[in-house]
């Protein structure tokens, strides 16, 4: 059985604990106890979380763990010498160590991120980079695995990190089964952006949301104003006026943003030629996609792909 030590500090963000459900459902999927999860704190006993109620924890001791996971807080919490020392010792004995959200600051404080790639919640990436200049902070990643050290963005990204840990242990199909049980819309790859175009556009009405959902699911289509208006059950003129009023952009600009987001994810996954990605995401040809990438990121698709490959190569290097 693989023992997971989940480290929390006073005021820890309760959302961090949701990642532990992934290991629970891995046991259910296996029909046997594959993982044992132990909630840990420096001194043990009841630890009050971000919502103000206490949870029972075990104290740090000499036992070993296969995996240590550090939960985050709603902000950047101070790290005690005891916690930093425990993480340093634990990392030498554990197969891997991970941090969710601002838990990355505890790993950095322990020296475990020195010279490594890491991420955290987008609100705190610049602070992490400023306080720990030897850490190679990547601001826009769902999670990063650099050798045995894993870090994730905030909140729900902890689920993606935990699923990736289980996938490494038990295979991709088990991870997909767990994602379905948890009713996750899809299991995000580590290289995916922390930002969602649909969330950024944030339409207020169900009609505009339906049109955008239709667009996201049919990127290969032409996605004309007429097609989107039909999905919204509006006339093209009504649709264009309402869309701009709710989102501050034209339907064409919104569709381009959705296509760029999907193309970038495919690019970072690295399984398809650029020409195929252009067709699959509705750009039709690589030149149109190149111009859209320059508008969105200031660099062409090839640069995005080279950066993703370089990052992947760094992750694959032994610790």
Coordinates of C-alpha atoms in Angstrom, one line a residue:
X1 CA 0.0 0.0 0.0
X2 CA 1.3 3.5 -0.9
X3 CA 1.2 5.9 2.1
X4 CA 0.2 9.5 1.3
X5 CA 1.1 12.1 3.9
X6 CA -1.0 15.3 3.5
X7 CA 0.7 18.2 5.4
X8 CA -1.5 21.0 6.7
X9 CA -0.8 24.2 8.7
X10 CA -3.3 26.3 10.7
X11 CA -5.7 28.1 8.4
X12 CA -5.1 25.7 5.5
X13 CA -7.6 26.1 2.6
X14 CA -10.2 23.4 2.9
X15 CA -10.4 23.1 -0.9
X16 CA -6.9 21.5 -0.8
X17 CA -8.4 18.4 0.8
X18 CA -10.6 17.7 -2.2
X19 CA -7.5 16.3 -3.9
X20 CA -7.4 13.5 -1.4
X21 CA -10.7 12.2 -2.8
X22 CA -8.7 11.2 -5.9
X23 CA -6.8 8.6 -3.8
X24 CA -10.0 7.5 -2.1
X25 CA -11.7 6.7 -5.4
X26 CA -8.5 5.1 -6.7
X27 CA -9.0 2.6 -3.8
X28 CA -12.6 2.1 -4.8
X29 CA -11.7 1.6 -8.5
X30 CA -9.0 -1.0 -7.5
X31 CA -11.4 -2.8 -5.2
X32 CA -8.6 -2.8 -2.6
X33 CA -6.7 -0.3 -0.5
X34 CA -4.0 1.0 -2.8
X35 CA -3.4 4.3 -0.9
X36 CA -3.5 5.2 2.8
X37 CA -4.0 8.9 3.4
X38 CA -2.7 10.4 6.7
X39 CA -3.4 14.1 7.6
X40 CA -0.3 15.5 9.2
X41 CA 0.6 18.7 11.1
X42 CA 3.7 19.8 13.0
X43 CA 2.4 19.0 16.5
X44 CA -0.7 16.9 15.7
X45 CA -4.1 17.2 17.2
X46 CA -6.9 19.5 15.9
X47 CA -5.9 22.0 13.3
X48 CA -8.4 24.8 12.4
X49 CA -8.9 25.3 8.6
X50 CA -9.8 28.3 6.5
X51 CA -13.5 27.9 7.4
X52 CA -12.8 27.9 11.1
X53 CA -13.5 24.3 12.1
X54 CA -10.9 21.9 13.3
X55 CA -9.7 18.6 11.8
X56 CA -7.8 15.9 13.6
X57 CA -4.2 15.4 12.4
X58 CA -1.2 13.2 13.3
X59 CA 2.0 14.7 14.4
X60 CA 5.2 14.6 12.4
X61 CA 7.2 11.5 13.5
X62 CA 9.8 9.2 12.0
X63 CA 7.5 7.2 9.7
X64 CA 8.1 7.2 6.0
X65 CA 5.7 8.1 3.2
X66 CA 5.6 7.2 -0.5
X67 CA 4.3 10.7 -1.3
X68 CA 4.1 13.9 0.7
X69 CA 1.6 16.5 -0.3
X70 CA 1.5 20.0 1.1
X71 CA -1.8 21.8 1.2
X72 CA -2.2 25.5 0.5
X73 CA -3.8 28.4 2.3
X74 CA -6.0 31.3 1.2
X75 CA -2.8 33.4 1.1
X76 CA 0.9 32.9 1.7
X77 CA 1.2 31.5 5.2
X78 CA 4.5 31.6 7.1
X79 CA 6.4 28.3 7.2
X80 CA 7.8 27.2 10.6
X81 CA 11.3 25.8 11.0
X82 CA 9.7 22.5 12.1
X83 CA 7.6 22.2 8.9
X84 CA 10.5 23.2 6.6
X85 CA 12.8 20.6 8.3
X86 CA 10.2 17.9 8.1
X87 CA 9.7 18.5 4.4
X88 CA 13.4 18.5 3.8
X89 CA 13.8 15.2 5.6
X90 CA 10.7 13.7 4.1
X91 CA 11.7 14.6 0.5
X92 CA 14.9 12.5 1.0
X93 CA 12.9 9.5 2.0
X94 CA 9.7 9.8 -0.1
X95 CA 9.4 8.8 -3.7
X96 CA 7.9 12.2 -4.6
X97 CA 6.7 15.4 -2.9
X98 CA 4.0 17.7 -4.1
X99 CA 2.4 21.0 -3.2
X100 CA -1.1 22.4 -4.0
X101 CA -1.6 26.1 -4.6
X102 CA 0.5 28.2 -2.1
X103 CA 1.9 25.0 -0.6
X104 CA 4.7 25.7 -3.1
X105 CA 6.0 28.4 -0.7
X106 CA 6.6 25.7 1.9
X107 CA 8.6 23.6 -0.6
X108 CA 10.6 26.7 -1.6
X109 CA 11.3 27.6 2.0
X110 CA 12.6 24.1 2.5
X111 CA 15.0 24.5 -0.5
X112 CA 13.2 21.7 -2.5
X113 CA 12.4 24.0 -5.4
X114 CA 15.9 25.4 -5.9
X115 CA 16.8 25.2 -9.6
X116 CA 13.5 23.4 -10.4
X117 CA 10.5 24.4 -12.4
X118 CA 7.4 25.2 -10.3
X119 CA 4.0 26.9 -10.4
X120 CA 1.4 28.1 -7.9
X121 CA -1.9 30.0 -7.9
X122 CA -1.7 32.7 -10.5
X123 CA -2.2 35.4 -7.9
X124 CA 1.1 34.4 -6.2
X125 CA 3.4 33.3 -9.0
X126 CA 5.3 36.7 -9.0
X127 CA 5.7 36.7 -5.3
X128 CA 7.1 33.1 -5.4
X129 CA 9.6 34.2 -8.1
X130 CA 10.5 37.4 -6.2
X131 CA 11.1 35.7 -2.9
X132 CA 12.9 32.6 -4.3
X133 CA 14.9 33.7 -7.3
X134 CA 16.5 30.3 -7.8
X135 CA 13.0 28.7 -8.5
X136 CA 12.1 28.6 -12.2
X137 CA 8.5 29.8 -11.8
X138 CA 6.1 29.2 -14.7
X139 CA 3.1 31.5 -14.2
X140 CA 0.5 29.8 -16.4
X141 CA 0.5 26.1 -15.7
X142 CA -2.1 23.8 -14.1
X143 CA 0.7 21.6 -12.6
X144 CA 4.4 20.9 -13.1
X145 CA 6.4 17.8 -12.4
X146 CA 10.1 18.4 -12.2
X147 CA 11.6 15.1 -11.3
X148 CA 10.1 13.9 -8.0
X149 CA 8.8 17.4 -7.1
X150 CA 5.3 18.4 -8.2
X151 CA 3.5 21.7 -7.8
X152 CA 0.1 22.9 -8.9
X153 CA -2.0 26.0 -9.4
X154 CA -4.7 26.8 -7.0
X155 CA -8.0 25.3 -5.9
X156 CA -9.3 22.7 -8.4
X157 CA -5.9 22.3 -10.0
X158 CA -5.0 20.1 -7.0
X159 CA -7.5 17.6 -8.4
X160 CA -5.6 17.6 -11.7
X161 CA -2.3 17.1 -9.9
X162 CA -3.7 14.2 -7.8
X163 CA -5.1 12.5 -10.9
X164 CA -1.7 12.8 -12.6
X165 CA -0.1 11.2 -9.6
X166 CA -2.6 8.3 -9.7
X167 CA -2.1 8.0 -13.5
X168 CA 1.7 7.6 -12.9
X169 CA 1.0 4.8 -10.4
X170 CA -2.0 3.0 -11.9
X171 CA -2.4 4.1 -15.5
X172 CA -4.4 6.6 -17.6
X173 CA -7.6 4.5 -17.7
X174 CA -7.8 4.5 -13.9
X175 CA -7.3 8.2 -13.8
X176 CA -10.1 8.7 -16.4
X177 CA -12.4 6.5 -14.4
X178 CA -11.8 8.6 -11.3
X179 CA -12.3 11.9 -13.2
X180 CA -15.7 10.6 -14.4
X181 CA -16.7 9.6 -10.9
X182 CA -15.7 13.1 -9.7
X183 CA -17.9 14.6 -12.5
X184 CA -14.9 16.5 -13.9
X185 CA -15.7 18.1 -17.2
X186 CA -12.3 16.9 -18.5
X187 CA -8.9 16.0 -17.0
X188 CA -6.5 18.9 -17.7
X189 CA -3.0 18.3 -18.8
X190 CA -0.3 20.0 -16.7
X191 CA 0.7 22.3 -19.4
X192 CA -2.8 23.7 -19.8
X193 CA -3.3 27.4 -19.0
X194 CA -4.7 28.4 -15.6
X195 CA -7.0 30.8 -17.5
X196 CA -10.2 29.8 -19.3
X197 CA -11.4 31.7 -22.3
X198 CA -15.0 30.9 -21.4
X199 CA -14.5 32.2 -17.9
X200 CA -12.8 35.3 -19.1
X201 CA -15.6 36.1 -21.6
X202 CA -18.2 35.5 -18.8
X203 CA -21.5 36.1 -20.6
X204 CA -24.5 36.8 -18.3
X205 CA -27.3 35.1 -20.2
X206 CA -27.9 31.4 -20.9
X207 CA -28.4 32.2 -24.6
X208 CA -24.9 33.6 -25.1
X209 CA -23.4 30.8 -22.9
X210 CA -25.2 28.2 -25.1
X211 CA -23.7 29.9 -28.2
X212 CA -20.2 29.8 -26.7
X213 CA -20.5 26.2 -25.6
X214 CA -21.6 25.3 -29.1
X215 CA -18.6 27.1 -30.5
X216 CA -16.2 25.3 -28.2
X217 CA -17.6 22.0 -29.2
X218 CA -17.6 22.7 -32.9
X219 CA -14.3 24.6 -33.5
X220 CA -13.9 22.8 -36.9
X221 CA -17.1 24.4 -38.1
X222 CA -17.2 27.8 -39.8
X223 CA -19.0 29.3 -36.7
X224 CA -20.6 32.1 -38.6
X225 CA -22.8 34.7 -36.7
X226 CA -25.8 32.9 -38.2
X227 CA -24.7 29.5 -36.8
X228 CA -24.0 31.0 -33.3
X229 CA -27.3 33.0 -33.4
X230 CA -29.2 29.8 -34.2
X231 CA -27.6 28.1 -31.2
X232 CA -28.7 31.0 -29.0
X233 CA -32.2 31.0 -30.5
X234 CA -31.8 34.7 -31.6
X235 CA -31.8 36.5 -34.9
X236 CA -28.2 37.3 -36.1
X237 CA -28.8 41.0 -35.5
X238 CA -30.1 40.4 -32.0
X239 CA -27.4 38.0 -31.2
X240 CA -24.5 40.3 -32.3
X241 CA -25.9 43.2 -30.3
X242 CA -26.5 41.1 -27.2
X243 CA -23.1 39.3 -27.5
X244 CA -21.2 42.6 -27.6
X245 CA -23.3 44.1 -24.8
X246 CA -22.5 41.1 -22.5
X247 CA -18.9 40.3 -23.4
X248 CA -17.5 43.6 -24.8
X249 CA -16.2 41.8 -27.9
X250 CA -17.5 40.6 -31.2
X251 CA -18.5 37.0 -31.8
X252 CA -15.5 36.6 -34.2
X253 CA -13.0 37.8 -31.6
X254 CA -14.5 35.4 -29.0
X255 CA -14.3 32.5 -31.5
X256 CA -10.7 33.3 -32.3
X257 CA -9.9 33.2 -28.6
X258 CA -11.5 29.8 -28.2
X259 CA -9.6 28.5 -31.2
X260 CA -6.3 29.9 -29.9
X261 CA -6.8 28.3 -26.5
X262 CA -7.6 24.9 -28.0
X263 CA -4.7 25.1 -30.5
X264 CA -2.2 26.1 -27.8
X265 CA -3.2 23.0 -25.7
X266 CA -2.8 20.7 -28.7
X267 CA 0.5 22.4 -29.4
X268 CA 1.8 21.8 -25.9
X269 CA 0.6 18.2 -25.9
X270 CA 2.8 17.8 -29.0
X271 CA 1.1 14.9 -30.7
X272 CA -0.1 16.5 -33.9
X273 CA 1.6 18.5 -36.7
X274 CA 0.9 22.2 -36.9
X275 CA -1.1 21.8 -40.1
X276 CA -3.4 19.2 -38.4
X277 CA -3.9 21.5 -35.3
X278 CA -4.9 24.4 -37.6
X279 CA -7.6 22.3 -39.3
X280 CA -8.8 20.7 -36.0
X281 CA -9.3 24.1 -34.3
X282 CA -10.9 25.8 -37.3
X283 CA -8.1 28.0 -38.5
X284 CA -8.1 26.0 -41.8
X285 CA -4.4 26.8 -42.5
X286 CA -1.3 27.4 -40.5
X287 CA -0.9 31.0 -41.7
X288 CA -4.2 32.1 -40.2
X289 CA -3.3 30.3 -37.0
X290 CA 0.1 32.0 -37.0
X291 CA -1.4 35.4 -37.2
X292 CA -3.9 34.6 -34.4
X293 CA -1.0 33.4 -32.2
X294 CA 0.9 36.6 -32.8
X295 CA -2.1 38.6 -31.8
X296 CA -2.7 36.5 -28.6
X297 CA 0.8 35.7 -27.4
X298 CA 3.2 37.8 -29.4
X299 CA 4.9 34.7 -30.8
X300 CA 4.2 32.1 -33.4
X301 CA 2.9 28.5 -32.8
X302 CA 6.4 27.1 -33.4
X303 CA 7.8 29.1 -30.5
X304 CA 5.0 27.8 -28.2
X305 CA 5.8 24.2 -29.3
X306 CA 9.5 24.6 -28.8
X307 CA 8.9 26.0 -25.3
X308 CA 6.6 23.1 -24.4
X309 CA 9.2 20.6 -25.7
X310 CA 12.0 22.2 -23.7
X311 CA 9.8 22.2 -20.6
X312 CA 8.9 18.5 -21.2
X313 CA 12.6 17.6 -21.6
X314 CA 13.4 19.3 -18.3
X315 CA 10.7 17.4 -16.6
X316 CA 12.0 14.1 -17.9
X317 CA 15.5 14.7 -16.6
X318 CA 16.3 12.7 -13.4
X319 CA 16.3 14.6 -10.1

